[in-house]
PDB file of N, CA, C and O in Angstrom:
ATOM      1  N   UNK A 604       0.837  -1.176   0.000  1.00 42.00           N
ATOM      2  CA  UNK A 604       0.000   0.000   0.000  1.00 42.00           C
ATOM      3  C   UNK A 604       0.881   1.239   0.000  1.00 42.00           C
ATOM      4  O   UNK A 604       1.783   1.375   0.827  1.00 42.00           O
ATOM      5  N   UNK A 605       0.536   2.382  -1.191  1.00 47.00           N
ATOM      6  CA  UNK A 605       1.052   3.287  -0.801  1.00 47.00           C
ATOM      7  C   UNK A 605       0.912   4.653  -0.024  1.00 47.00           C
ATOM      8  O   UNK A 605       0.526   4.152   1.033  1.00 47.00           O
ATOM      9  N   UNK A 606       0.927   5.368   0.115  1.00 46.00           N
ATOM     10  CA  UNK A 606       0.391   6.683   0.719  1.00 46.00           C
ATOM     11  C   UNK A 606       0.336   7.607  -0.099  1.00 46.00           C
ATOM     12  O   UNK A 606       1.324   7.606  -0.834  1.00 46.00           O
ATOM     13  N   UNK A 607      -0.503   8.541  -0.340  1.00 51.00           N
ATOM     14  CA  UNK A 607      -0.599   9.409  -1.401  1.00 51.00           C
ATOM     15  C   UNK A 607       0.409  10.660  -1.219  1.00 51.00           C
ATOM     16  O   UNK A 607       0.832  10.987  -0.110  1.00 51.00           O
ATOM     17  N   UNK A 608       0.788  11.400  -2.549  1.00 53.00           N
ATOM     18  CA  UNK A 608       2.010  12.191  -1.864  1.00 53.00           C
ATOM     19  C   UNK A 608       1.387  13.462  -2.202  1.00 53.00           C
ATOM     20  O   UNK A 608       0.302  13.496  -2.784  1.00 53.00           O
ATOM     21  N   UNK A 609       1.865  14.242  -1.949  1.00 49.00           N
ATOM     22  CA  UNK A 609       1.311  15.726  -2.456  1.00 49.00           C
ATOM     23  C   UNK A 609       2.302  16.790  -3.164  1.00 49.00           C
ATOM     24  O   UNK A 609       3.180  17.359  -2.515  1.00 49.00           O
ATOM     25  N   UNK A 610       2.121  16.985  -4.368  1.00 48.00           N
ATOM     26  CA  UNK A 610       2.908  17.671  -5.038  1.00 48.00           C
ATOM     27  C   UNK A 610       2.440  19.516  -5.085  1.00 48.00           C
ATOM     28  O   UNK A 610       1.331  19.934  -4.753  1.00 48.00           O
ATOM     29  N   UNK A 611       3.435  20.267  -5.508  1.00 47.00           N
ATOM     30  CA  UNK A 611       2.726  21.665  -4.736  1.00 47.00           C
ATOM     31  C   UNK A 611       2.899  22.207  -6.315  1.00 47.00           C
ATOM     32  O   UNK A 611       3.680  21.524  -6.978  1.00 47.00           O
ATOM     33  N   UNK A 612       2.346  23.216  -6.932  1.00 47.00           N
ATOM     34  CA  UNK A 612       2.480  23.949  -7.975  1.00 47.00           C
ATOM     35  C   UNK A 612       3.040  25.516  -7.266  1.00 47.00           C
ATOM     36  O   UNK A 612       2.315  26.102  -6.462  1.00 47.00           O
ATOM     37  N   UNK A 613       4.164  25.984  -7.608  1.00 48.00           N
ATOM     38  CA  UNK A 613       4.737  27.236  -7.301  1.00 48.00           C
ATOM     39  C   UNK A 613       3.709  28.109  -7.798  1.00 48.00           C
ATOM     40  O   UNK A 613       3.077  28.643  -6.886  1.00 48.00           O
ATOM     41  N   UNK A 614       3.321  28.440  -9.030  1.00 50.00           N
ATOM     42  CA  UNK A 614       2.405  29.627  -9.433  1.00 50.00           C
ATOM     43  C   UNK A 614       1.553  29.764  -8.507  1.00 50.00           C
ATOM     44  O   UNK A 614       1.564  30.802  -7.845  1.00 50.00           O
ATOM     45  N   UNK A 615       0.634  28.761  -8.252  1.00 47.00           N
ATOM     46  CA  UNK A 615      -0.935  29.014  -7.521  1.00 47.00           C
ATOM     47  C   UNK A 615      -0.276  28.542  -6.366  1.00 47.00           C
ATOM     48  O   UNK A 615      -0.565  29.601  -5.809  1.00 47.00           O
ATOM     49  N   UNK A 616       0.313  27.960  -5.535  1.00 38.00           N
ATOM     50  CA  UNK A 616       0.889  27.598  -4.386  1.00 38.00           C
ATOM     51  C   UNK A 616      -0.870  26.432  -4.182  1.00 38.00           C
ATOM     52  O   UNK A 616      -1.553  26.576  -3.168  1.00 38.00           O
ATOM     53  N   UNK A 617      -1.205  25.615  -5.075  1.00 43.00           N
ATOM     54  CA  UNK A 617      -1.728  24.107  -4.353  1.00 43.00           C
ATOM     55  C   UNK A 617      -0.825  23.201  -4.639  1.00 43.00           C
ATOM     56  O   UNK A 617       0.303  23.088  -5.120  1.00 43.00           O
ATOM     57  N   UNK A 618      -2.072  22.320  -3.987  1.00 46.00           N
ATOM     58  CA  UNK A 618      -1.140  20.905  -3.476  1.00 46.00           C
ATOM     59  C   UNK A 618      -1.906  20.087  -4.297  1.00 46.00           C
ATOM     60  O   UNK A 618      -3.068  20.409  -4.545  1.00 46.00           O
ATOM     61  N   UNK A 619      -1.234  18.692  -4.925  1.00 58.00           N
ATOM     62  CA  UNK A 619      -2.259  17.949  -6.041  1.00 58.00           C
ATOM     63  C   UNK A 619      -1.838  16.659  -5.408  1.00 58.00           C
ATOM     64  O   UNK A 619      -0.625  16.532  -5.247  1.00 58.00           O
ATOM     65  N   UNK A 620      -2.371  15.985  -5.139  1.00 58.00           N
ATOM     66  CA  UNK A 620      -2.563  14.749  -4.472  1.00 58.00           C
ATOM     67  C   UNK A 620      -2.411  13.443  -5.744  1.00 58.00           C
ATOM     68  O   UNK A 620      -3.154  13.368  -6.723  1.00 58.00           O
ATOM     69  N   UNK A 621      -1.156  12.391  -5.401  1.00 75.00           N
ATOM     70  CA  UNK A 621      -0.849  11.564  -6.702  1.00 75.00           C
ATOM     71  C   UNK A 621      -0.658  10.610  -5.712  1.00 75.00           C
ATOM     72  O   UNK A 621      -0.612  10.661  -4.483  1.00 75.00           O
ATOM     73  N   UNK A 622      -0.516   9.362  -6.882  1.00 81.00           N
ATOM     74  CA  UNK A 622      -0.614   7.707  -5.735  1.00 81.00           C
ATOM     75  C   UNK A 622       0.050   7.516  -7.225  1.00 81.00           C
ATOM     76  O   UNK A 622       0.021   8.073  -8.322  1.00 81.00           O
ATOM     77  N   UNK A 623       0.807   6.128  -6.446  1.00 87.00           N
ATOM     78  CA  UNK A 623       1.837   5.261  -7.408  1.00 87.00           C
ATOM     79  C   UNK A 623       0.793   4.345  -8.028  1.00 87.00           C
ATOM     80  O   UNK A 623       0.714   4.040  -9.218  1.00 87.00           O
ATOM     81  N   UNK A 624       0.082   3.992  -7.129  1.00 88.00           N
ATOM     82  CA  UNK A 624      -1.440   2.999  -8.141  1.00 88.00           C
ATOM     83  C   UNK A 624      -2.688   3.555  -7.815  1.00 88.00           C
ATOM     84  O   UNK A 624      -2.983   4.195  -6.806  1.00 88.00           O
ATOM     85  N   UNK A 625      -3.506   3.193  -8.933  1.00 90.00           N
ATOM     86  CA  UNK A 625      -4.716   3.463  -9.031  1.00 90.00           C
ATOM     87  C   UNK A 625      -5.921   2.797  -8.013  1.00 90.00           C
ATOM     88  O   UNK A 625      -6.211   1.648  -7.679  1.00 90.00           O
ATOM     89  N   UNK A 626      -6.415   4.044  -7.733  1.00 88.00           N
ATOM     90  CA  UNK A 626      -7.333   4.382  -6.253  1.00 88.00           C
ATOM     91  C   UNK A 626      -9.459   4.450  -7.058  1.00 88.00           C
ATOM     92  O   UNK A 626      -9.769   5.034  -8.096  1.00 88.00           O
ATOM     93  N   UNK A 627     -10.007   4.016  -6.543  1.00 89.00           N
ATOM     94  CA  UNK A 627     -11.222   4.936  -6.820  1.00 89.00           C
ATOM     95  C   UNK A 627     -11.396   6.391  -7.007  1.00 89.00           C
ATOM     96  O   UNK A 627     -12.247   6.792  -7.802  1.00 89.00           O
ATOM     97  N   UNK A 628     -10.539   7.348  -6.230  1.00 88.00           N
ATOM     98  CA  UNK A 628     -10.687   8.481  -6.853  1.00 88.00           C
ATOM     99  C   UNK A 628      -8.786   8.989  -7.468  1.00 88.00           C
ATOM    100  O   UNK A 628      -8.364  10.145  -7.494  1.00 88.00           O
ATOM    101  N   UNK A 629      -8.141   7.963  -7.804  1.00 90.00           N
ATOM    102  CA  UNK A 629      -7.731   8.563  -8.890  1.00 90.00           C
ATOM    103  C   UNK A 629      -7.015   7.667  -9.691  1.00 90.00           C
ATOM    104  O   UNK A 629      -6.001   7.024  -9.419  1.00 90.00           O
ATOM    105  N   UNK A 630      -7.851   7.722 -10.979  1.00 91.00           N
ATOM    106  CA  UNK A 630      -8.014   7.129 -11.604  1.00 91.00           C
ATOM    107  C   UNK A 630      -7.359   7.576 -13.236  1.00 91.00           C
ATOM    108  O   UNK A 630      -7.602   6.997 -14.295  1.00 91.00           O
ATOM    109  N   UNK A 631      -6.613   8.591 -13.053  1.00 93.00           N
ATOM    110  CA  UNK A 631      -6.423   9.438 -14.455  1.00 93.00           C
ATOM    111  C   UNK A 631      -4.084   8.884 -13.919  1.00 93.00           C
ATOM    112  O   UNK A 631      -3.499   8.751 -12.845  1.00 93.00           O
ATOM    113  N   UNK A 632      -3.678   8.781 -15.252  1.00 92.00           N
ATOM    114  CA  UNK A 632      -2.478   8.324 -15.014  1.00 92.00           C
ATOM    115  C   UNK A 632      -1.675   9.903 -15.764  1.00 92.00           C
ATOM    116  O   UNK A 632      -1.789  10.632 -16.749  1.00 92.00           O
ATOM    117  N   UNK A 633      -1.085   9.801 -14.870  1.00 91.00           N
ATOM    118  CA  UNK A 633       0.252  11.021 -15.484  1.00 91.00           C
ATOM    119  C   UNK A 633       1.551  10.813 -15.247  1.00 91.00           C
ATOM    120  O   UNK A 633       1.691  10.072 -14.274  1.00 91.00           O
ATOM    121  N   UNK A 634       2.764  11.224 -15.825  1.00 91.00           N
ATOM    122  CA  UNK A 634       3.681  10.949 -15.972  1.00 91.00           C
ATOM    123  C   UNK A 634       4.430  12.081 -15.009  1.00 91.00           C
ATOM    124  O   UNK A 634       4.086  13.256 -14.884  1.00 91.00           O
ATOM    125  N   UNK A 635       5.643  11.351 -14.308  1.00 89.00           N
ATOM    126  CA  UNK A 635       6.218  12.349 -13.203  1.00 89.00           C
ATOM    127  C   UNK A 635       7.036  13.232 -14.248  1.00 89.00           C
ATOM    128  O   UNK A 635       7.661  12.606 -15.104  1.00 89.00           O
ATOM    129  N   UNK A 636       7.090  14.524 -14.263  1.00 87.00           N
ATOM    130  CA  UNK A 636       7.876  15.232 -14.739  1.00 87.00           C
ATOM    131  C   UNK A 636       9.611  15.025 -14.789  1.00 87.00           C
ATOM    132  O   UNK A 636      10.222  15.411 -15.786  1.00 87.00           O
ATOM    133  N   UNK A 637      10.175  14.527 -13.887  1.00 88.00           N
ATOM    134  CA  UNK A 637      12.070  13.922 -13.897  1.00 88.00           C
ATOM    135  C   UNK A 637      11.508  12.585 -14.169  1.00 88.00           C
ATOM    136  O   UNK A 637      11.562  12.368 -15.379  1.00 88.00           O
ATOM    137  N   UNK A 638      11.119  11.851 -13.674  1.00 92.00           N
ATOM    138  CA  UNK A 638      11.725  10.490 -14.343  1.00 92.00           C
ATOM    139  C   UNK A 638      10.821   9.700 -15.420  1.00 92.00           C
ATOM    140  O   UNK A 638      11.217   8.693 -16.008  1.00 92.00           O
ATOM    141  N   UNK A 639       9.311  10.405 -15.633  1.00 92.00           N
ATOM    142  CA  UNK A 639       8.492  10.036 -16.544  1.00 92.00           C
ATOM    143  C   UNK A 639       7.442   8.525 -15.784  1.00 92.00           C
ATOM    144  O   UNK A 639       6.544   7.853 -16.294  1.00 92.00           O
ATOM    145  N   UNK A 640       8.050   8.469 -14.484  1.00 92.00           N
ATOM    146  CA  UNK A 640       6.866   7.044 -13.861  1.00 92.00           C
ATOM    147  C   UNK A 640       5.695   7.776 -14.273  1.00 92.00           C
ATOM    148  O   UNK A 640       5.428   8.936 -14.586  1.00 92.00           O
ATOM    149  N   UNK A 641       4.814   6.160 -14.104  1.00 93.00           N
ATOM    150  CA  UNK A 641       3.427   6.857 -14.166  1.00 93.00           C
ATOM    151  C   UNK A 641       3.072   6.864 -12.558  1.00 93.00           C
ATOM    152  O   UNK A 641       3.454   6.146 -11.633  1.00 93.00           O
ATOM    153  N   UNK A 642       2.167   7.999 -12.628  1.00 93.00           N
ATOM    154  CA  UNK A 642       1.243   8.091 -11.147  1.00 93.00           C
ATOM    155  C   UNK A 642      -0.323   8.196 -11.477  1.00 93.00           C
ATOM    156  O   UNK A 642      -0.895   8.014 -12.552  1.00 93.00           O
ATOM    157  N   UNK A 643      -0.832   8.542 -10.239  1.00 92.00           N
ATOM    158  CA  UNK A 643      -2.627   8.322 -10.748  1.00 92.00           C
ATOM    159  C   UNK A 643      -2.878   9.639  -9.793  1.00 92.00           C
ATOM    160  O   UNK A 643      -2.548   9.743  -8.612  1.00 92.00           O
ATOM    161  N   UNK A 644      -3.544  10.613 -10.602  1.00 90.00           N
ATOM    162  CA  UNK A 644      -4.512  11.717  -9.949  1.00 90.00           C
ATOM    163  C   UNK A 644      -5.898  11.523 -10.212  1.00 90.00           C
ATOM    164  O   UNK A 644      -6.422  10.617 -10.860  1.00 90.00           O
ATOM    165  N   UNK A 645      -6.471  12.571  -9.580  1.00 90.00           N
ATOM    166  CA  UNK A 645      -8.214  13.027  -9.788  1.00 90.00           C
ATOM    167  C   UNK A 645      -7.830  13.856 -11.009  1.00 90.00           C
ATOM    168  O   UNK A 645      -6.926  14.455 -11.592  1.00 90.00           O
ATOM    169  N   UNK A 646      -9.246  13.458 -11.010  1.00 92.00           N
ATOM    170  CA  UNK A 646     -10.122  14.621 -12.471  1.00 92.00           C
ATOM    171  C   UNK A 646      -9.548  16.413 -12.132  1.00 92.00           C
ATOM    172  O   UNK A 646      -9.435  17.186 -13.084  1.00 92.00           O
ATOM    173  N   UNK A 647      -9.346  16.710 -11.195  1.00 90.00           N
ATOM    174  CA  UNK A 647      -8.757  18.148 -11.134  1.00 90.00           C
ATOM    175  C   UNK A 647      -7.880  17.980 -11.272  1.00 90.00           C
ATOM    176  O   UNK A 647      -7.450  18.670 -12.197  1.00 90.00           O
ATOM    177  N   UNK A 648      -7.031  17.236 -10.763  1.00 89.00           N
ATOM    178  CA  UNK A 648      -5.415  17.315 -11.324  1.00 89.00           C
ATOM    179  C   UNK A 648      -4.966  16.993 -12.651  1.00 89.00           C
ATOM    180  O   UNK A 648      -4.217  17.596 -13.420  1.00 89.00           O
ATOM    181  N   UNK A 649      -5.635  15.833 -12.755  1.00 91.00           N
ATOM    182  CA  UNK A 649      -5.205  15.546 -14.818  1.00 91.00           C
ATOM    183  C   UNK A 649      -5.858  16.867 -15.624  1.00 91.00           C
ATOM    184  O   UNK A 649      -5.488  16.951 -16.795  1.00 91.00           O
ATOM    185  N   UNK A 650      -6.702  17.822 -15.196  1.00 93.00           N
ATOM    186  CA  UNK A 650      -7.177  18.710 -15.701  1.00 93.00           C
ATOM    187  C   UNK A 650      -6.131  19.954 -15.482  1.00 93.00           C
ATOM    188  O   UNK A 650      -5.979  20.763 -16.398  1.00 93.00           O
ATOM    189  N   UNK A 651      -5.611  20.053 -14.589  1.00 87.00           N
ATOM    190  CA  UNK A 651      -4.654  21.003 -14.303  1.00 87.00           C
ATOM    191  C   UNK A 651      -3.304  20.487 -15.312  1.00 87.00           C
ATOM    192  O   UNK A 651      -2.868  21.251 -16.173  1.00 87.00           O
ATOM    193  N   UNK A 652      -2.744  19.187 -15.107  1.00 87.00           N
ATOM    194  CA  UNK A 652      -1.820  18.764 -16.194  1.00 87.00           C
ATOM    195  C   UNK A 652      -2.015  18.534 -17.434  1.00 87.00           C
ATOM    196  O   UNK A 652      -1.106  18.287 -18.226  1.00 87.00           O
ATOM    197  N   UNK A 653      -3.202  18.593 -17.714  1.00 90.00           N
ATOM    198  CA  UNK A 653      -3.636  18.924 -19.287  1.00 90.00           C
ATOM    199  C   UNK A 653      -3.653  20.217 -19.883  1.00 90.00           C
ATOM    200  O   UNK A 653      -3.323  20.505 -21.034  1.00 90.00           O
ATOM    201  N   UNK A 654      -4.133  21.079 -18.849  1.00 91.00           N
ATOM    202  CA  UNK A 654      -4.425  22.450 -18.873  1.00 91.00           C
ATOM    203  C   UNK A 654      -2.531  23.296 -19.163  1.00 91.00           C
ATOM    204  O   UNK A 654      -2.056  24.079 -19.986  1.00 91.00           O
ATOM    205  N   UNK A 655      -2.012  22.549 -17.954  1.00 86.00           N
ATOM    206  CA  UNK A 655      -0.536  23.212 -18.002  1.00 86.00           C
ATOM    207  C   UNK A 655       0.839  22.881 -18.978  1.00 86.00           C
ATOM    208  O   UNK A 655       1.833  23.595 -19.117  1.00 86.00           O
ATOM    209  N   UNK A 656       0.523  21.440 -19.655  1.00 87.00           N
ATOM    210  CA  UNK A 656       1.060  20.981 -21.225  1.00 87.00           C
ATOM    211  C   UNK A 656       0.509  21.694 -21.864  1.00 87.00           C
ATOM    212  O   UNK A 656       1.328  22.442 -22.397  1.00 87.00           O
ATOM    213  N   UNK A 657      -0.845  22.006 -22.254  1.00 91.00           N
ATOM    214  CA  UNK A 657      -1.254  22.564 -23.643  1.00 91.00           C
ATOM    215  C   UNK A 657      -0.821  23.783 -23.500  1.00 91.00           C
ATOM    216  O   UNK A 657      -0.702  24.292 -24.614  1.00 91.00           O
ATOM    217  N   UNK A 658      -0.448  24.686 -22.435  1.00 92.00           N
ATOM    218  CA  UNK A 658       0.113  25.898 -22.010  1.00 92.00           C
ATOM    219  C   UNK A 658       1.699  26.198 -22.051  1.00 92.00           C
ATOM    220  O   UNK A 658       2.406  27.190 -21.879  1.00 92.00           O
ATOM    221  N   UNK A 659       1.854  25.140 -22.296  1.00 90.00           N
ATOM    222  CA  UNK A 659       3.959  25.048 -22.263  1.00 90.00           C
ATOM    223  C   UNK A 659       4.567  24.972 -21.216  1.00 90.00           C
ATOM    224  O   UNK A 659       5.677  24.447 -21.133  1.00 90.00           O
ATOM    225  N   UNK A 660       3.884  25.531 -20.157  1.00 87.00           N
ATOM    226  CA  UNK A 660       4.227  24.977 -18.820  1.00 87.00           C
ATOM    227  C   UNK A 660       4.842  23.393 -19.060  1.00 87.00           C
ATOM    228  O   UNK A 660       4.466  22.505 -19.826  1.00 87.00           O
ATOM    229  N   UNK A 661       6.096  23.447 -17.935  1.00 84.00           N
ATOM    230  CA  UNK A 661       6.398  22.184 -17.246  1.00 84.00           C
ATOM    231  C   UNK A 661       5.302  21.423 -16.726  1.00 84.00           C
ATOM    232  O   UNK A 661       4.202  21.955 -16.575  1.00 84.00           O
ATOM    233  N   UNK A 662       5.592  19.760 -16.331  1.00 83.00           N
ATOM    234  CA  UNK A 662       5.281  19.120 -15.834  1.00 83.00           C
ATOM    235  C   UNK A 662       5.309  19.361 -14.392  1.00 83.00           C
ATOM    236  O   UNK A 662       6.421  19.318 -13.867  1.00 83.00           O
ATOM    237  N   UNK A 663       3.833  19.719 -13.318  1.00 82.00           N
ATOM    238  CA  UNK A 663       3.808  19.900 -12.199  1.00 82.00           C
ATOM    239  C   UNK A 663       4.065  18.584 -11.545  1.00 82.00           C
ATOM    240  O   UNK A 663       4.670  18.602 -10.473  1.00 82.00           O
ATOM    241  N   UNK A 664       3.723  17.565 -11.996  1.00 85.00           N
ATOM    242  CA  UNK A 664       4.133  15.898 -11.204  1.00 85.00           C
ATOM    243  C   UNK A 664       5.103  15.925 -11.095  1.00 85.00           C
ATOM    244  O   UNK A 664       5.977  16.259 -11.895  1.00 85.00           O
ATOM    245  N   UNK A 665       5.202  15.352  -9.406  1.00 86.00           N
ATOM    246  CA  UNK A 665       6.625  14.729  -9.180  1.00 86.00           C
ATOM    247  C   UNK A 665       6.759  12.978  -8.654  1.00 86.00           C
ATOM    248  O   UNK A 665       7.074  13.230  -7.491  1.00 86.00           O
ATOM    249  N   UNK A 666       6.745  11.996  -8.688  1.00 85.00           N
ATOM    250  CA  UNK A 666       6.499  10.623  -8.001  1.00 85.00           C
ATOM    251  C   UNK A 666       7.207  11.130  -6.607  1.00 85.00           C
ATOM    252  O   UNK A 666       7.693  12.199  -6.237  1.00 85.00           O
ATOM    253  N   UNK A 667       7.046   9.995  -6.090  1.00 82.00           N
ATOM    254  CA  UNK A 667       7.476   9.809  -4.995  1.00 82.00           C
ATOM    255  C   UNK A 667       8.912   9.819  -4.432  1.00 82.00           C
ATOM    256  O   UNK A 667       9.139  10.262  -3.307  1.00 82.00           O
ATOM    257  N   UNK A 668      10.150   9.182  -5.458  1.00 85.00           N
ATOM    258  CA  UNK A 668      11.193   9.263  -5.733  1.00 85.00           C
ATOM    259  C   UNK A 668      11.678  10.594  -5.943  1.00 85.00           C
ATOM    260  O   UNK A 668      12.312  11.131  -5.034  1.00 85.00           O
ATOM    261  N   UNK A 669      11.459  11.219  -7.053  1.00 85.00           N
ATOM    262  CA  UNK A 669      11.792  12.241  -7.343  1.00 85.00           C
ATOM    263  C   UNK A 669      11.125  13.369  -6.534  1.00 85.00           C
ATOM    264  O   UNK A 669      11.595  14.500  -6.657  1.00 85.00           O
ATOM    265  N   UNK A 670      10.390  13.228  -5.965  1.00 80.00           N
ATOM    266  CA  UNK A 670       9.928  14.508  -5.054  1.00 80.00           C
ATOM    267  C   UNK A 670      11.251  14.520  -3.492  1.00 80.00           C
ATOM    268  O   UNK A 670      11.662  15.519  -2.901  1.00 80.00           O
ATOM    269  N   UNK A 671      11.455  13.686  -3.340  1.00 79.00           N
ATOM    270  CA  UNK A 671      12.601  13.378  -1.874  1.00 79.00           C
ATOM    271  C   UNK A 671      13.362  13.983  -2.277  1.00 79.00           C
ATOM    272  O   UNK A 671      13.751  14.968  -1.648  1.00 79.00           O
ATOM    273  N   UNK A 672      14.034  13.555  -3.819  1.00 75.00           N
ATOM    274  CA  UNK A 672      15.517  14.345  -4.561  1.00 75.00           C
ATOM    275  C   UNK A 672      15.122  15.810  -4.295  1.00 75.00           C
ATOM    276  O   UNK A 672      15.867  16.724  -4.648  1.00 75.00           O
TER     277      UNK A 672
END
């Protein structure tokens, strides 16, 4: 089991909540920005990382690994 981690976006200063496997509420897969794992968010967050690719923005995901670094 993992624990969900919380990744923060500098612009808006939130927090987006990601899991290494897929949960009932999150169910949408995204790729960590450094190492490319997949993780699983909610519908607001894959909407925010959809929203912030089609924008040129970086990748706000970080896994679990790469968030410690």
């Amino acid at each position: 089991m993992t624990t969900p981690n919380f990744y923060s976006d500098q612009s808006q200063q939130t927090f987006i909540p990601a899991a290494s496997i897929m949960t009932d509420d999150n169910q949408h897969e995204v790729r960590c920005g450094m190492c490319a794992r997949e993780i699983y968010v909610d519908e607001d967050a894959y909407q925010f990382y959809t929203e912030a690719l089609v924008s040129g923005l970086d990748n706000p995901f970080r896994c679990e690994i790469c968030g410690e670094e």
